[in-house]
Amino acid sequence: MRRRLLALVCVSASLLTGCGVMSDSAADRRTVTVWLMQHSASQDFLDRFTAEFEREHETLDLDIRIQEWTGIGEKVQRALRGRDPDGPDVIEVGNTQVSAYAESDGLLDLTLESMRDWGRDDWLPGLAEPGRWGSQQYGIPWYAANRVVVYRKDLFRAAGVTPPRTREEWLDVTERLDTGDTQGVYLAGQDWYTLAGLIWEEGGELATERDGVWKGALDSEAALRGMDFYRRLQQLGDGPVDADEEHPPQAGVFADGKVAQIVAVPGLVRAILQQNPGLEDKIGYFPVPGKEAGRPGAVFTGGSDLVVPANTDAEDAAVEVVAALTGARWNTDLARTMNYVPNKADLAGSVAGEEGLEAMAAGAARGRATPATPRWSVVEADNPIKEYMTEVLTGADPEKEAERAARRITETLAFE
């Protein structure tokens, strides 16, 4: 009722203002406070969006406040628990964080708007699925980023190979590249996000849910096949088996010039070129290959959703902001500006012509997210997946190690 009354007031105010009866005084306007994360959007984009939004919504003012990722979880939880007059009406959150906020009844249910107005069925699954809690939609997809294969065009030419179309071709190509002092691929032993995609491609899961109970699933036959492919690929280079892709940062390793491929988001290339500008015209991209030709492999999709706190006193105005930012016009603008993947597969044409973005958009159509349970963040903090990977890569029995890791995941997800 409150939403409908506010909508009526806003419409009436707009009509009267347009007729010249009501003055555009401060008393007629409302401020919508929006929390966005640092580096998610450029200042130029935000300035353009704010000016246009306020022009189209004459009774609304936007107050966009930039937040840092460090410590943001607790800050958001505080904002959701108690209404501060200065608190946010719209918040950008990581796509895998939505369930933790929705579980405590802190978010506005946007299922109706999602299905009726925003084309929920067309959103990228890696953003849309983690934005749900139960059957309700709380997080609205804003932008996505996912891993692709970043490769050296010159090394591929020298080896007489081209970007592979299937996973088996990928192994064959990588083996031919792995010669002399050149690594066929640099793949750290604990890059579990890449492993997750390989497991999903096989039909496996990191964890499964039944009747509200979550269990680790690394010991399934499908998940074991994904780990075996990871092992076969990883050994075609010199990546450390006991560290992840940030230790050392793989951008620096690739920049040294003796690596044919890495698995990374295209944006990492900026860091590579800063360290080795000579690679400017030598870098190419292709989607992580799938099991079948013509279909990219499954990948982990990272990115952000927009949510509306349930305690906002500007509900309809907040929904208008979410609708604008996630709608086709501004979503494609953001993708072009920031080198992101738009929130719908049919908007991928907006990044046409950018090789890295095209590869990322192709992969995003088969993107997935981590299990939609609030306790998955606790699993990641302990991360038995990384230990499992190292054990397998150093010769331990895969089935036994998978069972051990799956059991630890089950125990963590069940802990209250």
Short mmCIF file of C-alpha atoms in Angstrom, two decimals:
data_model
loop_
_atom_site.label_atom_id
_atom_site.label_comp_id
_atom_site.label_asym_id
_atom_site.label_seq_id
_atom_site.Cartn_x
_atom_site.Cartn_y
_atom_site.Cartn_z
CA MET A 1 0.00 0.00 0.00
CA ARG A 2 2.84 2.35 0.88
CA ARG A 3 4.45 1.74 -2.52
CA ARG A 4 1.24 2.43 -4.44
CA LEU A 5 0.56 5.60 -2.42
CA LEU A 6 4.06 6.89 -3.09
CA ALA A 7 3.69 6.13 -6.78
CA LEU A 8 0.43 8.09 -6.86
CA VAL A 9 2.04 11.03 -5.08
CA CYS A 10 4.98 11.04 -7.49
CA VAL A 11 2.78 10.84 -10.56
CA SER A 12 0.52 13.59 -9.26
CA ALA A 13 3.50 15.80 -8.45
CA SER A 14 4.95 15.30 -11.90
CA LEU A 15 1.67 16.18 -13.58
CA LEU A 16 1.18 19.31 -11.52
CA THR A 17 4.75 20.43 -12.08
CA GLY A 18 4.37 19.90 -15.81
CA CYS A 19 1.24 22.09 -15.80
CA GLY A 20 3.03 24.83 -13.91
CA VAL A 21 0.79 24.53 -10.83
CA MET A 22 3.42 23.13 -8.43
CA SER A 23 6.82 24.73 -8.05
CA ASP A 24 9.94 22.57 -8.10
CA SER A 25 10.82 23.36 -4.50
CA ALA A 26 13.00 21.32 -2.21
CA ALA A 27 9.88 20.08 -0.41
CA ASP A 28 8.66 18.41 -3.62
CA ARG A 29 11.82 16.37 -4.16
CA ARG A 30 13.07 13.11 -2.73
CA THR A 31 16.64 11.86 -2.46
CA VAL A 32 17.51 8.27 -3.35
CA THR A 33 20.77 7.13 -1.75
CA VAL A 34 22.70 4.57 -3.80
CA TRP A 35 25.72 2.62 -2.59
CA LEU A 36 27.98 1.50 -5.44
CA MET A 37 31.33 -0.21 -5.10
CA GLN A 38 34.67 1.36 -5.88
CA HIS A 39 35.75 0.96 -9.53
CA SER A 40 32.44 -0.64 -10.61
CA ALA A 41 31.57 2.38 -12.76
CA SER A 42 33.57 5.34 -13.99
CA GLN A 43 32.81 8.82 -12.74
CA ASP A 44 31.89 9.85 -16.26
CA PHE A 45 29.29 7.08 -16.45
CA LEU A 46 27.85 8.03 -13.06
CA ASP A 47 27.68 11.71 -14.01
CA ARG A 48 25.88 10.93 -17.26
CA PHE A 49 23.48 8.51 -15.60
CA THR A 50 22.67 10.89 -12.75
CA ALA A 51 21.99 13.82 -15.06
CA GLU A 52 19.71 11.79 -17.33
CA PHE A 53 17.89 10.01 -14.51
CA GLU A 54 17.13 13.25 -12.68
CA ARG A 55 15.99 14.84 -15.92
CA GLU A 56 13.55 11.98 -16.50
CA HIS A 57 12.43 11.87 -12.85
CA GLU A 58 11.83 15.49 -11.95
CA THR A 59 10.96 14.82 -8.29
CA LEU A 60 14.00 12.63 -7.53
CA ASP A 61 17.61 13.42 -6.68
CA LEU A 62 20.34 10.78 -6.72
CA ASP A 63 22.98 10.61 -4.01
CA ILE A 64 25.54 8.04 -5.19
CA ARG A 65 28.05 7.06 -2.53
CA ILE A 66 31.08 4.95 -3.42
CA GLN A 67 31.98 2.11 -1.02
CA GLU A 68 35.08 -0.06 -0.63
CA TRP A 69 34.85 -3.85 -0.79
CA THR A 70 36.89 -4.26 2.39
CA GLY A 71 34.47 -4.64 5.27
CA ILE A 72 31.43 -4.08 3.10
CA GLY A 73 29.58 -7.20 4.31
CA GLU A 74 29.18 -5.99 7.88
CA LYS A 75 28.43 -2.46 6.72
CA VAL A 76 25.58 -3.73 4.52
CA GLN A 77 24.23 -5.92 7.32
CA ARG A 78 24.14 -2.90 9.65
CA ALA A 79 22.28 -0.90 7.03
CA LEU A 80 19.73 -3.69 6.61
CA ARG A 81 19.17 -4.15 10.35
CA GLY A 82 18.28 -0.57 11.27
CA ARG A 83 16.96 2.36 9.30
CA ASP A 84 19.31 5.31 9.29
CA PRO A 85 17.79 8.40 7.59
CA ASP A 86 21.09 8.62 5.76
CA GLY A 87 21.12 4.91 4.88
CA PRO A 88 21.04 3.39 1.40
CA ASP A 89 17.95 2.81 -0.73
CA VAL A 90 19.84 0.82 -3.38
CA ILE A 91 23.00 -1.24 -2.79
CA GLU A 92 25.41 -2.94 -5.17
CA VAL A 93 26.45 -6.34 -3.81
CA GLY A 94 28.50 -9.22 -5.16
CA ASN A 95 26.29 -11.72 -6.96
CA THR A 96 27.21 -14.51 -4.53
CA GLN A 97 26.43 -12.35 -1.47
CA VAL A 98 22.70 -11.94 -2.05
CA SER A 99 21.58 -15.07 -0.20
CA ALA A 100 23.33 -13.97 2.99
CA TYR A 101 21.42 -10.69 3.00
CA ALA A 102 18.10 -12.18 1.90
CA GLU A 103 18.18 -14.90 4.57
CA SER A 104 17.74 -12.31 7.32
CA ASP A 105 14.70 -10.75 5.59
CA GLY A 106 16.69 -7.61 4.94
CA LEU A 107 15.93 -7.23 1.24
CA LEU A 108 12.90 -6.16 -0.77
CA ASP A 109 11.32 -8.95 -2.83
CA LEU A 110 11.57 -7.86 -6.47
CA THR A 111 10.12 -11.00 -8.04
CA LEU A 112 7.07 -9.26 -9.50
CA GLU A 113 9.06 -6.53 -11.20
CA SER A 114 11.61 -9.07 -12.41
CA MET A 115 9.06 -11.26 -14.13
CA ARG A 116 6.61 -8.60 -15.30
CA ASP A 117 8.92 -5.78 -16.37
CA TRP A 118 12.58 -6.75 -16.47
CA GLY A 119 12.77 -10.03 -18.40
CA ARG A 120 14.09 -12.29 -15.65
CA ASP A 121 14.19 -15.34 -17.91
CA ASP A 122 16.69 -13.61 -20.19
CA TRP A 123 19.27 -12.72 -17.53
CA LEU A 124 22.63 -14.47 -17.43
CA PRO A 125 22.16 -17.47 -15.13
CA GLY A 126 25.40 -16.80 -13.27
CA LEU A 127 23.95 -13.50 -12.08
CA ALA A 128 20.24 -14.31 -11.87
CA GLU A 129 20.42 -17.59 -9.94
CA PRO A 130 22.48 -16.36 -6.97
CA GLY A 131 20.17 -13.34 -6.81
CA ARG A 132 17.34 -15.64 -5.72
CA TRP A 133 16.54 -16.91 -2.26
CA GLY A 134 14.09 -19.74 -2.47
CA SER A 135 11.88 -18.88 -5.43
CA GLN A 136 12.01 -15.12 -4.86
CA GLN A 137 14.23 -12.66 -6.72
CA TYR A 138 16.07 -10.21 -4.48
CA GLY A 139 19.21 -9.40 -6.47
CA ILE A 140 18.86 -7.80 -9.90
CA PRO A 141 21.80 -8.53 -12.27
CA TRP A 142 23.89 -5.48 -13.11
CA TYR A 143 27.07 -6.65 -14.81
CA ALA A 144 29.17 -9.79 -15.19
CA ALA A 145 32.77 -10.84 -15.71
CA ASN A 146 34.12 -14.33 -16.24
CA ARG A 147 37.28 -16.14 -17.21
CA VAL A 148 38.45 -16.74 -20.76
CA VAL A 149 41.68 -18.11 -22.17
CA VAL A 150 44.22 -15.35 -22.75
CA TYR A 151 46.82 -16.54 -25.25
CA ARG A 152 49.89 -15.53 -27.23
CA LYS A 153 49.00 -15.31 -30.90
CA ASP A 154 52.65 -15.42 -31.96
CA LEU A 155 53.38 -18.60 -29.99
CA PHE A 156 50.29 -20.26 -31.42
CA ARG A 157 51.43 -19.38 -34.96
CA ALA A 158 54.93 -20.66 -34.30
CA ALA A 159 53.53 -23.98 -33.06
CA GLY A 160 51.16 -24.21 -36.04
CA VAL A 161 48.03 -24.33 -33.88
CA THR A 162 44.80 -22.36 -33.66
CA PRO A 163 42.40 -21.74 -30.75
CA PRO A 164 40.74 -25.06 -29.84
CA ARG A 165 37.01 -25.74 -30.14
CA THR A 166 36.72 -28.54 -27.57
CA ARG A 167 38.38 -29.52 -24.32
CA GLU A 168 40.19 -32.45 -25.90
CA GLU A 169 41.53 -30.16 -28.63
CA TRP A 170 42.60 -27.79 -25.86
CA LEU A 171 44.74 -30.50 -24.30
CA ASP A 172 46.28 -31.39 -27.66
CA VAL A 173 47.04 -27.75 -28.55
CA THR A 174 48.49 -27.06 -25.11
CA GLU A 175 50.75 -30.10 -25.28
CA ARG A 176 52.15 -28.91 -28.61
CA LEU A 177 52.78 -25.47 -27.12
CA ASP A 178 54.52 -26.88 -24.06
CA THR A 179 58.01 -27.13 -25.46
CA GLY A 180 61.47 -25.82 -24.69
CA ASP A 181 61.29 -22.96 -22.21
CA THR A 182 57.67 -22.13 -23.14
CA GLN A 183 54.87 -23.27 -20.85
CA GLY A 184 51.84 -24.55 -22.73
CA VAL A 185 49.64 -23.06 -20.03
CA TYR A 186 50.27 -21.43 -16.68
CA LEU A 187 47.64 -22.79 -14.34
CA ALA A 188 48.13 -22.50 -10.59
CA GLY A 189 47.26 -25.67 -8.69
CA GLN A 190 44.65 -24.01 -6.47
CA ASP A 191 42.69 -22.03 -9.08
CA TRP A 192 39.42 -23.45 -7.81
CA TYR A 193 37.21 -21.04 -9.79
CA THR A 194 38.57 -22.56 -12.99
CA LEU A 195 38.10 -26.04 -11.56
CA ALA A 196 34.48 -25.21 -10.72
CA GLY A 197 33.76 -24.52 -14.38
CA LEU A 198 35.30 -27.83 -15.43
CA ILE A 199 33.21 -29.68 -12.85
CA TRP A 200 30.01 -27.96 -14.01
CA GLU A 201 30.86 -28.79 -17.61
CA GLU A 202 30.94 -32.47 -16.63
CA GLY A 203 27.53 -32.16 -14.96
CA GLY A 204 28.91 -32.10 -11.42
CA GLU A 205 28.47 -29.65 -8.54
CA LEU A 206 30.52 -28.22 -5.70
CA ALA A 207 27.62 -28.89 -3.32
CA THR A 208 24.01 -29.99 -3.66
CA GLU A 209 20.85 -29.21 -1.71
CA ARG A 210 17.93 -31.47 -0.87
CA ASP A 211 15.08 -30.55 1.45
CA GLY A 212 17.06 -27.63 2.77
CA VAL A 213 20.17 -29.71 3.59
CA TRP A 214 23.43 -28.98 1.75
CA LYS A 215 26.11 -31.59 1.09
CA GLY A 216 29.54 -31.39 -0.52
CA ALA A 217 29.62 -33.03 -3.95
CA LEU A 218 33.27 -33.11 -5.01
CA ASP A 219 33.22 -36.91 -4.70
CA SER A 220 30.68 -37.46 -7.48
CA GLU A 221 31.86 -39.16 -10.66
CA ALA A 222 31.20 -36.00 -12.67
CA ALA A 223 33.17 -33.80 -10.26
CA LEU A 224 36.06 -36.28 -10.31
CA ARG A 225 36.14 -36.11 -14.12
CA GLY A 226 36.39 -32.33 -13.88
CA MET A 227 39.32 -32.59 -11.48
CA ASP A 228 41.04 -35.13 -13.73
CA PHE A 229 40.82 -32.77 -16.70
CA TYR A 230 42.23 -29.98 -14.53
CA ARG A 231 45.15 -32.24 -13.56
CA ARG A 232 45.92 -33.14 -17.17
CA LEU A 233 45.83 -29.49 -18.26
CA GLN A 234 47.76 -28.12 -15.28
CA GLN A 235 50.71 -30.45 -15.84
CA LEU A 236 51.33 -28.89 -19.28
CA GLY A 237 52.99 -25.94 -17.58
CA ASP A 238 54.91 -25.05 -14.45
CA GLY A 239 52.19 -23.52 -12.29
CA PRO A 240 52.74 -24.08 -8.55
CA VAL A 241 50.57 -26.90 -7.23
CA ASP A 242 50.29 -25.42 -3.73
CA ALA A 243 49.22 -21.85 -4.54
CA ASP A 244 46.43 -19.98 -6.31
CA GLU A 245 46.57 -17.64 -9.31
CA GLU A 246 47.53 -14.64 -7.17
CA HIS A 247 50.62 -16.23 -5.60
CA PRO A 248 52.50 -15.17 -7.61
CA PRO A 249 50.15 -12.95 -9.64
CA GLN A 250 49.69 -14.68 -12.98
CA ALA A 251 49.73 -11.36 -14.85
CA GLY A 252 53.42 -11.02 -13.99
CA VAL A 253 54.17 -14.60 -14.99
CA PHE A 254 52.48 -14.12 -18.37
CA ALA A 255 54.24 -10.78 -18.88
CA ASP A 256 57.62 -12.50 -18.61
CA GLY A 257 56.97 -13.86 -22.10
CA LYS A 258 57.34 -17.62 -21.68
CA VAL A 259 53.71 -18.63 -21.21
CA ALA A 260 51.38 -19.48 -24.10
CA GLN A 261 48.07 -19.34 -22.17
CA ILE A 262 46.44 -18.39 -18.89
CA VAL A 263 42.83 -18.57 -17.72
CA ALA A 264 41.76 -15.11 -16.56
CA VAL A 265 39.30 -12.27 -17.01
CA PRO A 266 40.21 -10.08 -20.02
CA GLY A 267 40.72 -7.09 -17.75
CA LEU A 268 43.88 -8.72 -16.42
CA VAL A 269 45.57 -7.90 -19.71
CA ARG A 270 45.89 -4.27 -18.62
CA ALA A 271 48.24 -5.38 -15.83
CA ILE A 272 50.14 -7.59 -18.27
CA LEU A 273 50.74 -4.76 -20.72
CA GLN A 274 51.83 -2.40 -17.97
CA GLN A 275 54.64 -4.84 -17.24
CA ASN A 276 55.38 -5.77 -20.84
CA PRO A 277 54.06 -3.28 -23.44
CA GLY A 278 55.74 -5.33 -26.15
CA LEU A 279 52.90 -7.85 -25.98
CA GLU A 280 50.33 -5.27 -27.13
CA ASP A 281 49.62 -6.91 -30.51
CA LYS A 282 50.42 -10.47 -29.51
CA ILE A 283 47.57 -11.24 -27.13
CA GLY A 284 44.34 -12.95 -28.13
CA TYR A 285 41.33 -14.44 -26.36
CA PHE A 286 38.96 -17.38 -26.72
CA PRO A 287 36.24 -18.81 -24.47
CA VAL A 288 37.14 -21.69 -22.20
CA PRO A 289 36.37 -24.66 -24.50
CA GLY A 290 33.51 -27.03 -23.73
CA LYS A 291 33.13 -30.72 -24.33
CA GLU A 292 31.31 -30.08 -27.60
CA ALA A 293 32.50 -27.96 -30.52
CA GLY A 294 30.61 -24.71 -30.91
CA ARG A 295 29.58 -24.51 -27.27
CA PRO A 296 31.83 -22.75 -24.74
CA GLY A 297 32.53 -24.50 -21.48
CA ALA A 298 30.81 -23.65 -18.21
CA VAL A 299 32.56 -20.93 -16.21
CA PHE A 300 32.22 -19.19 -12.89
CA THR A 301 30.50 -15.84 -13.37
CA GLY A 302 31.44 -13.04 -11.03
CA GLY A 303 29.81 -9.65 -11.00
CA SER A 304 27.31 -7.54 -9.15
CA ASP A 305 23.60 -7.41 -8.43
CA LEU A 306 21.58 -4.46 -7.21
CA VAL A 307 19.36 -4.90 -4.15
CA VAL A 308 16.86 -2.71 -2.31
CA PRO A 309 16.82 -2.78 1.52
CA ALA A 310 13.43 -3.78 2.90
CA ASN A 311 13.62 -0.87 5.35
CA THR A 312 13.90 1.86 2.71
CA ASP A 313 11.41 4.71 2.93
CA ALA A 314 11.82 5.42 -0.79
CA GLU A 315 10.73 2.06 -2.17
CA ASP A 316 9.25 3.05 -5.51
CA ALA A 317 12.02 5.53 -6.19
CA ALA A 318 14.64 2.86 -5.41
CA VAL A 319 12.95 0.45 -7.80
CA GLU A 320 13.07 3.13 -10.50
CA VAL A 321 16.84 3.44 -10.01
CA VAL A 322 17.33 -0.32 -10.25
CA ALA A 323 15.15 -0.48 -13.37
CA ALA A 324 17.21 2.23 -15.05
CA LEU A 325 20.67 0.91 -14.16
CA THR A 326 19.86 -2.68 -15.14
CA GLY A 327 17.79 -1.83 -18.22
CA ALA A 328 19.17 -2.28 -21.72
CA ARG A 329 20.13 1.35 -22.32
CA TRP A 330 22.37 1.96 -19.31
CA ASN A 331 23.45 -1.66 -18.94
CA THR A 332 24.98 -1.71 -22.40
CA ASP A 333 26.50 1.72 -21.79
CA LEU A 334 28.17 0.40 -18.64
CA ALA A 335 29.42 -2.72 -20.45
CA ARG A 336 31.07 -0.64 -23.17
CA THR A 337 32.48 1.86 -20.69
CA MET A 338 33.89 -0.64 -18.20
CA ASN A 339 34.57 -3.73 -20.38
CA TYR A 340 31.89 -5.82 -18.71
CA VAL A 341 29.41 -8.39 -19.97
CA PRO A 342 25.84 -7.04 -20.05
CA ASN A 343 23.24 -8.77 -17.87
CA LYS A 344 21.43 -10.45 -20.79
CA ALA A 345 22.87 -12.71 -23.47
CA ASP A 346 20.96 -10.87 -26.20
CA LEU A 347 22.80 -7.66 -25.29
CA ALA A 348 26.19 -9.20 -26.07
CA GLY A 349 26.22 -7.39 -29.41
CA SER A 350 26.86 -4.18 -27.52
CA VAL A 351 30.47 -5.28 -26.96
CA ALA A 352 31.02 -6.53 -30.52
CA GLY A 353 34.42 -5.68 -31.93
CA GLU A 354 36.30 -6.15 -28.66
CA GLU A 355 37.93 -9.59 -28.88
CA GLY A 356 38.30 -10.09 -25.13
CA LEU A 357 34.78 -8.95 -24.36
CA GLU A 358 33.30 -11.08 -27.13
CA ALA A 359 35.05 -14.16 -25.73
CA MET A 360 33.85 -13.29 -22.23
CA ALA A 361 30.27 -12.71 -23.38
CA ALA A 362 30.23 -16.05 -25.20
CA GLY A 363 31.35 -17.83 -22.04
CA ALA A 364 28.95 -15.87 -19.82
CA ALA A 365 26.00 -17.50 -21.56
CA ARG A 366 27.05 -20.71 -19.75
CA GLY A 367 28.11 -19.01 -16.56
CA ARG A 368 27.35 -20.33 -13.10
CA ALA A 369 27.77 -19.13 -9.54
CA THR A 370 28.77 -20.81 -6.31
CA PRO A 371 26.10 -22.68 -4.26
CA ALA A 372 23.29 -20.36 -3.17
CA THR A 373 23.67 -20.81 0.56
CA PRO A 374 24.67 -18.06 2.99
CA ARG A 375 27.30 -20.35 4.47
CA TRP A 376 29.26 -20.76 1.25
CA SER A 377 31.40 -17.78 2.27
CA VAL A 378 32.48 -19.81 5.30
CA VAL A 379 33.49 -22.67 2.99
CA GLU A 380 35.60 -20.28 0.95
CA ALA A 381 37.28 -18.92 4.07
CA ASP A 382 38.45 -22.40 5.05
CA ASN A 383 38.54 -23.64 1.44
CA PRO A 384 39.03 -27.39 1.49
CA ILE A 385 38.77 -27.28 -2.31
CA LYS A 386 42.24 -25.75 -2.58
CA GLU A 387 43.76 -28.39 -0.32
CA TYR A 388 42.00 -31.12 -2.27
CA MET A 389 43.43 -29.84 -5.54
CA THR A 390 46.98 -29.74 -4.21
CA GLU A 391 46.71 -33.26 -2.82
CA VAL A 392 45.53 -34.65 -6.15
CA LEU A 393 48.16 -32.76 -8.12
CA THR A 394 50.90 -34.16 -5.89
CA GLY A 395 49.80 -37.76 -6.42
CA ALA A 396 47.25 -38.52 -3.71
CA ASP A 397 44.26 -40.74 -4.45
CA PRO A 398 41.61 -38.47 -6.07
CA GLU A 399 38.61 -40.38 -4.74
CA LYS A 400 39.80 -40.42 -1.13
CA GLU A 401 40.75 -36.74 -1.21
CA ALA A 402 37.45 -35.81 -2.87
CA GLU A 403 35.53 -37.66 -0.17
CA ARG A 404 37.51 -35.87 2.53
CA ALA A 405 36.93 -32.45 0.96
CA ALA A 406 33.23 -33.13 0.35
CA ARG A 407 32.81 -34.17 3.99
CA ARG A 408 34.44 -30.95 5.21
CA ILE A 409 32.15 -28.89 2.96
CA THR A 410 29.09 -30.75 4.28
CA GLU A 411 30.15 -30.13 7.88
CA THR A 412 30.73 -26.43 7.23
CA LEU A 413 27.41 -25.94 5.47
CA ALA A 414 25.54 -27.73 8.25
CA PHE A 415 27.14 -25.83 11.12
CA GLU A 416 24.87 -23.39 12.92
#
